[in-house]
Structures are given as structure tokens and as C-alpha cells.
mmCIF file of the C-alpha atoms, coordinates in Angstrom:
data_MODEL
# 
_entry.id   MODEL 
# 
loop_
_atom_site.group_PDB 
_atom_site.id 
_atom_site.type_symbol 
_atom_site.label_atom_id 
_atom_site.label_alt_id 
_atom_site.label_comp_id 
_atom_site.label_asym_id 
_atom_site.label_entity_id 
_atom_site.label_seq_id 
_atom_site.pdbx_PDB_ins_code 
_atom_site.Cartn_x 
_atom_site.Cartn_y 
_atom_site.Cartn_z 
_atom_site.occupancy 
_atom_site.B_iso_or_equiv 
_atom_site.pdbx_formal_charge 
_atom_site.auth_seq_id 
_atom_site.auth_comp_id 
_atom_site.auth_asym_id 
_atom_site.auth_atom_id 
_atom_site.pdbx_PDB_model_num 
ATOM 1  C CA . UNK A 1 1  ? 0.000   0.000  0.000   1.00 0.00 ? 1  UNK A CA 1 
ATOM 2  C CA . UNK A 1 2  ? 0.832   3.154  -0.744  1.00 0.00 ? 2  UNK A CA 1 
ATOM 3  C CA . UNK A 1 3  ? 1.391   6.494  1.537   1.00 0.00 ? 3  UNK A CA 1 
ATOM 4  C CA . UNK A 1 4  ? -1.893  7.723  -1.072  1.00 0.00 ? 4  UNK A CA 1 
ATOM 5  C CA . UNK A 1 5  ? -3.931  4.982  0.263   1.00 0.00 ? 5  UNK A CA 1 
ATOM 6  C CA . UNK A 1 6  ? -5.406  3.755  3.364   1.00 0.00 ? 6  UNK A CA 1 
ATOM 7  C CA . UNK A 1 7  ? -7.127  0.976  4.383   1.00 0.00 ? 7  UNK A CA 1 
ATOM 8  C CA . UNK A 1 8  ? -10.187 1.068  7.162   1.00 0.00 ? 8  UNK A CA 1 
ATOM 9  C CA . UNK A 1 9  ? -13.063 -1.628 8.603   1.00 0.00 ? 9  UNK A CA 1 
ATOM 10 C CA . UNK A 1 10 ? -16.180 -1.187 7.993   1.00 0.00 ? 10 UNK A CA 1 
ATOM 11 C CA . UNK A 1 11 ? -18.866 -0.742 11.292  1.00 0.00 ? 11 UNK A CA 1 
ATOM 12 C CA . UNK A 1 12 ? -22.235 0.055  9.308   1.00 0.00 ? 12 UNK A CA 1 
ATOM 13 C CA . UNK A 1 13 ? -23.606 0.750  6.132   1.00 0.00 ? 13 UNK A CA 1 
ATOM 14 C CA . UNK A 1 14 ? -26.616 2.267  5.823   1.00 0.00 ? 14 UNK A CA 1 
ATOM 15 C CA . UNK A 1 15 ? -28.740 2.894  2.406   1.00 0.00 ? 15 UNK A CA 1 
ATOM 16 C CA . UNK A 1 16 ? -31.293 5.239  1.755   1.00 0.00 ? 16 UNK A CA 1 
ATOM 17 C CA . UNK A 1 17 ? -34.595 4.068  2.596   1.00 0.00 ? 17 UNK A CA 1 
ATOM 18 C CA . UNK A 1 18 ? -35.555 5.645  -0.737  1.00 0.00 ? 18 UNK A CA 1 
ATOM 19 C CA . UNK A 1 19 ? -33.505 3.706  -2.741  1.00 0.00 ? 19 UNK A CA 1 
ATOM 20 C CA . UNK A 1 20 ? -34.805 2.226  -5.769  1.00 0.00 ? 20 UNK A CA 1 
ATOM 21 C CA . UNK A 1 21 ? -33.448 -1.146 -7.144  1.00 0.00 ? 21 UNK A CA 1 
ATOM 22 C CA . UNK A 1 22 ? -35.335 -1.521 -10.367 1.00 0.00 ? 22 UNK A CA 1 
ATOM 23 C CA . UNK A 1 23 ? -34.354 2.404  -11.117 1.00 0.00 ? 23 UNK A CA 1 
ATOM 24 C CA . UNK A 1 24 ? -31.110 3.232  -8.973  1.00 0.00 ? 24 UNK A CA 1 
ATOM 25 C CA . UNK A 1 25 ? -32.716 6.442  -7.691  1.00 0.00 ? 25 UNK A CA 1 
ATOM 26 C CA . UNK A 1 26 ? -31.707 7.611  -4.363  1.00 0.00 ? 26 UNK A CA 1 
ATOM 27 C CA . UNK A 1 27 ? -29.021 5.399  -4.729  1.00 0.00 ? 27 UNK A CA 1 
ATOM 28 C CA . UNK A 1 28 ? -26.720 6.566  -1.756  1.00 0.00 ? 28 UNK A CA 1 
ATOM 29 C CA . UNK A 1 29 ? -25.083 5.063  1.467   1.00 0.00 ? 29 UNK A CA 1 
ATOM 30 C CA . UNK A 1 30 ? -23.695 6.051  4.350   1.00 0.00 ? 30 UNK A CA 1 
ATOM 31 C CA . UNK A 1 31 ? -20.654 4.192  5.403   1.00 0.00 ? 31 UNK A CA 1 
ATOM 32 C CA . UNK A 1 32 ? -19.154 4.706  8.686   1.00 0.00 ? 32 UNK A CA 1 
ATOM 33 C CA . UNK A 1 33 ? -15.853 3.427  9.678   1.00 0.00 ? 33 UNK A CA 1 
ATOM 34 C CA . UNK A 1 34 ? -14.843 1.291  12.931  1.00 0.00 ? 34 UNK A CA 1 
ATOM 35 C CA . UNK A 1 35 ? -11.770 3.581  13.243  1.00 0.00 ? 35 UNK A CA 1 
ATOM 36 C CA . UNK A 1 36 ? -10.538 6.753  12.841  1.00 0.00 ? 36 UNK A CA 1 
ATOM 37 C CA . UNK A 1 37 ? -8.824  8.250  9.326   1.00 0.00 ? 37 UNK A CA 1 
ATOM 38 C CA . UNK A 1 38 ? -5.068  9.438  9.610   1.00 0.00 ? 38 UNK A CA 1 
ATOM 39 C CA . UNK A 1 39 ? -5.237  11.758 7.452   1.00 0.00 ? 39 UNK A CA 1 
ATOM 40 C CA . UNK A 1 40 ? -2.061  13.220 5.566   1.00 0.00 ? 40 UNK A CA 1 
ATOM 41 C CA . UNK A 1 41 ? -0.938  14.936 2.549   1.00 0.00 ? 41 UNK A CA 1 
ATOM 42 C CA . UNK A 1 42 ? -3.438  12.841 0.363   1.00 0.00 ? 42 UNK A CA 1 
ATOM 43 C CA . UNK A 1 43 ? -6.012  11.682 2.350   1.00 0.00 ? 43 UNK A CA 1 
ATOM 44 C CA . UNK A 1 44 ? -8.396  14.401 3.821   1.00 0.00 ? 44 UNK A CA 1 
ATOM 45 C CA . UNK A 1 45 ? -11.881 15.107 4.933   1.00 0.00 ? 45 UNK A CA 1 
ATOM 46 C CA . UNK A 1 46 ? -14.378 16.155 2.274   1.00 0.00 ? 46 UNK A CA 1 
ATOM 47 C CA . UNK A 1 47 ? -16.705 19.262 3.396   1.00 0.00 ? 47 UNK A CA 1 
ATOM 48 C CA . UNK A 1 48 ? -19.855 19.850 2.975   1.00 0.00 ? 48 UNK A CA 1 
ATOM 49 C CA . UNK A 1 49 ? -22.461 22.543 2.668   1.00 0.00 ? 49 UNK A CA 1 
ATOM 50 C CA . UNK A 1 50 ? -24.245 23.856 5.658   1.00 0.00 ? 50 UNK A CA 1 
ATOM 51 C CA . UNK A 1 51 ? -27.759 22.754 6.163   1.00 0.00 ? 51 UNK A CA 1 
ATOM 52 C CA . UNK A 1 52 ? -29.531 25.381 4.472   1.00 0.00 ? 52 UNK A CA 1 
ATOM 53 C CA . UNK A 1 53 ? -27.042 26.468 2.070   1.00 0.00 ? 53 UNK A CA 1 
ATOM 54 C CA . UNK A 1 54 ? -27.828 28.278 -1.130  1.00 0.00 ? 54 UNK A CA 1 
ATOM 55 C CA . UNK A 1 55 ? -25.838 27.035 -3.721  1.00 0.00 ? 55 UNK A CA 1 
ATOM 56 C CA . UNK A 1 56 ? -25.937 29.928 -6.829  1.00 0.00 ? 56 UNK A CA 1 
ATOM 57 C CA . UNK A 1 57 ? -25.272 29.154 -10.237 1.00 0.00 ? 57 UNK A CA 1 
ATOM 58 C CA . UNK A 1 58 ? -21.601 28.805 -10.555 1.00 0.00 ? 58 UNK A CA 1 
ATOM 59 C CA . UNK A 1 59 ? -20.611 27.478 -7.770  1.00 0.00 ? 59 UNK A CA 1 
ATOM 60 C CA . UNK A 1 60 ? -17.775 24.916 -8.102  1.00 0.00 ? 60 UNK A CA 1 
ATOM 61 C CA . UNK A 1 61 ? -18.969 21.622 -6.727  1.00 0.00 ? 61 UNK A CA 1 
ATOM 62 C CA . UNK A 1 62 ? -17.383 18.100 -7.183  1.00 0.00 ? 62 UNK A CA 1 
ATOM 63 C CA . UNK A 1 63 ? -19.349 14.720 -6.926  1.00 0.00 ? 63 UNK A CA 1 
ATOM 64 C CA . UNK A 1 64 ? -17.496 11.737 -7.015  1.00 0.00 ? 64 UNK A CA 1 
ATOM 65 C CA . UNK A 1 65 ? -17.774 7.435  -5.696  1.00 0.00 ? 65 UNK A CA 1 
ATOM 66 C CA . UNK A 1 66 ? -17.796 3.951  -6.432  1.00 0.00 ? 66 UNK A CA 1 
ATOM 67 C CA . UNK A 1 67 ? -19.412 0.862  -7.847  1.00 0.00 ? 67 UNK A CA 1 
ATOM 68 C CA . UNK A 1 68 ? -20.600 -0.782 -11.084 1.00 0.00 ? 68 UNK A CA 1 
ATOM 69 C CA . UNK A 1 69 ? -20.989 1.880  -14.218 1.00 0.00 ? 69 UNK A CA 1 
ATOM 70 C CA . UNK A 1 70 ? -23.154 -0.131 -16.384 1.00 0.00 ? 70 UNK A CA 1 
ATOM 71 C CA . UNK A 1 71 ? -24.376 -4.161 -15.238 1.00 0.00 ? 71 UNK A CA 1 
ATOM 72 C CA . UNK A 1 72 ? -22.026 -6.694 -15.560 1.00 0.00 ? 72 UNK A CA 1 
ATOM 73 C CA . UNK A 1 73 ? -19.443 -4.022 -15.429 1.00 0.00 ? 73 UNK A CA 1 
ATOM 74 C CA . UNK A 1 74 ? -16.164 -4.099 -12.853 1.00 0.00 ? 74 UNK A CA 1 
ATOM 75 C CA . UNK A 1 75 ? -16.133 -1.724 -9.848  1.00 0.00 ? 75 UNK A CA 1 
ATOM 76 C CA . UNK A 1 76 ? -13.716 1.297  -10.468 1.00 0.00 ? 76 UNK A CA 1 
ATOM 77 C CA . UNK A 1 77 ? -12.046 3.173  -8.383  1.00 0.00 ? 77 UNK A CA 1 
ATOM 78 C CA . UNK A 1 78 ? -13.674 5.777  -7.006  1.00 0.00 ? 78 UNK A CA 1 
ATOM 79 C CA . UNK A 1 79 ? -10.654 8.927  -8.463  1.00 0.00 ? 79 UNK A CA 1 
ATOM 80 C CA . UNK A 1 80 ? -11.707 6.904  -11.604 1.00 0.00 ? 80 UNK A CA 1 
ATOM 81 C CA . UNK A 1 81 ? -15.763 8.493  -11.346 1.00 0.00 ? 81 UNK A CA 1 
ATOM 82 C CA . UNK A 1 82 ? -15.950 12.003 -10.370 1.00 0.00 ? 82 UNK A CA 1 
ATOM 83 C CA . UNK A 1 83 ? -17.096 14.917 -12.150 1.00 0.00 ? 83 UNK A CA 1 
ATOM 84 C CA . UNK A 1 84 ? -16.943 18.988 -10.992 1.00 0.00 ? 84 UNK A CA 1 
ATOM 85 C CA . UNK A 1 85 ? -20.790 20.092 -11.159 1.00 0.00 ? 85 UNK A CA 1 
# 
């Protein structure tokens, strides 16, 4: 392993109770670790927006994660699917 990469347990997953199977919509977890991160030069927290927040046209946003890309297909890595909004 790298000094880019880390590797952590899992504790919990869970998905949103609006996910949709048949569709993929809602299709989001929340994952949360049975450790803390050390975080270094390449591996840091992500923020995000206040509740509330007013995001204006223009704003520079960044989405980004993991998993199959079309069915059948292999999992990627996750710097291999993001995309600035």
C-alpha cells in the first residue's frame, strides 16, 4: 500500500430508505468506519455545505464514488468516477 492509500473496517452501512433497485434512484449510502482516518498529505476530509445552504449558479462543486458503471461491469475506483458540477 501506498502512503496515497489507506485501508479502514467497515462498522455500518446504511442505504437510503428511498432507494430504488429496479431504477437506482436515491441510490446513496452512508458508510461509517470502525476507526478513525489518519489523514495526511493525500487523504483528507471532504466538506460539505451547511444545512440550508444556497448554492448559486456557478458554484464549483465536485461529486465523485464507487461501484458498477453499467451491469455486468467491474467496480472502479472511485478517483476513476468524479465529475466537478
Amino acid at each position: 500500500m501506498t502512503q496515497s492509500q489507506a485501508q479502514q473496517g467497515v462498522s455500518s452501512i446504511t442505504v437510503n430508505p428511498n432507494y430504488n433497485g429496479n431504477t437506482n434512484d436515491n441510490d446513496l449510502a452512508l458508510v461509517q468506519l470502525s476507526s478513525t482516518v489518519s489523514f495526511s498529505d493525500y487523504i483528507q476530509p471532504i466538506c460539505l455545505a451547511a444545512a440550508g445552504s444556497t448554492l448559486y449558479n456557478g458554484t464549483e462543486t465536485w461529486v465523485t464514488g464507487w461501484g458498477n458503471i453499467q451491469s455486468g461491469g467491474e467496480c472502479v475506483r472511485p478517483e476513476d468516477q468524479q465529475v466537478e458540477t
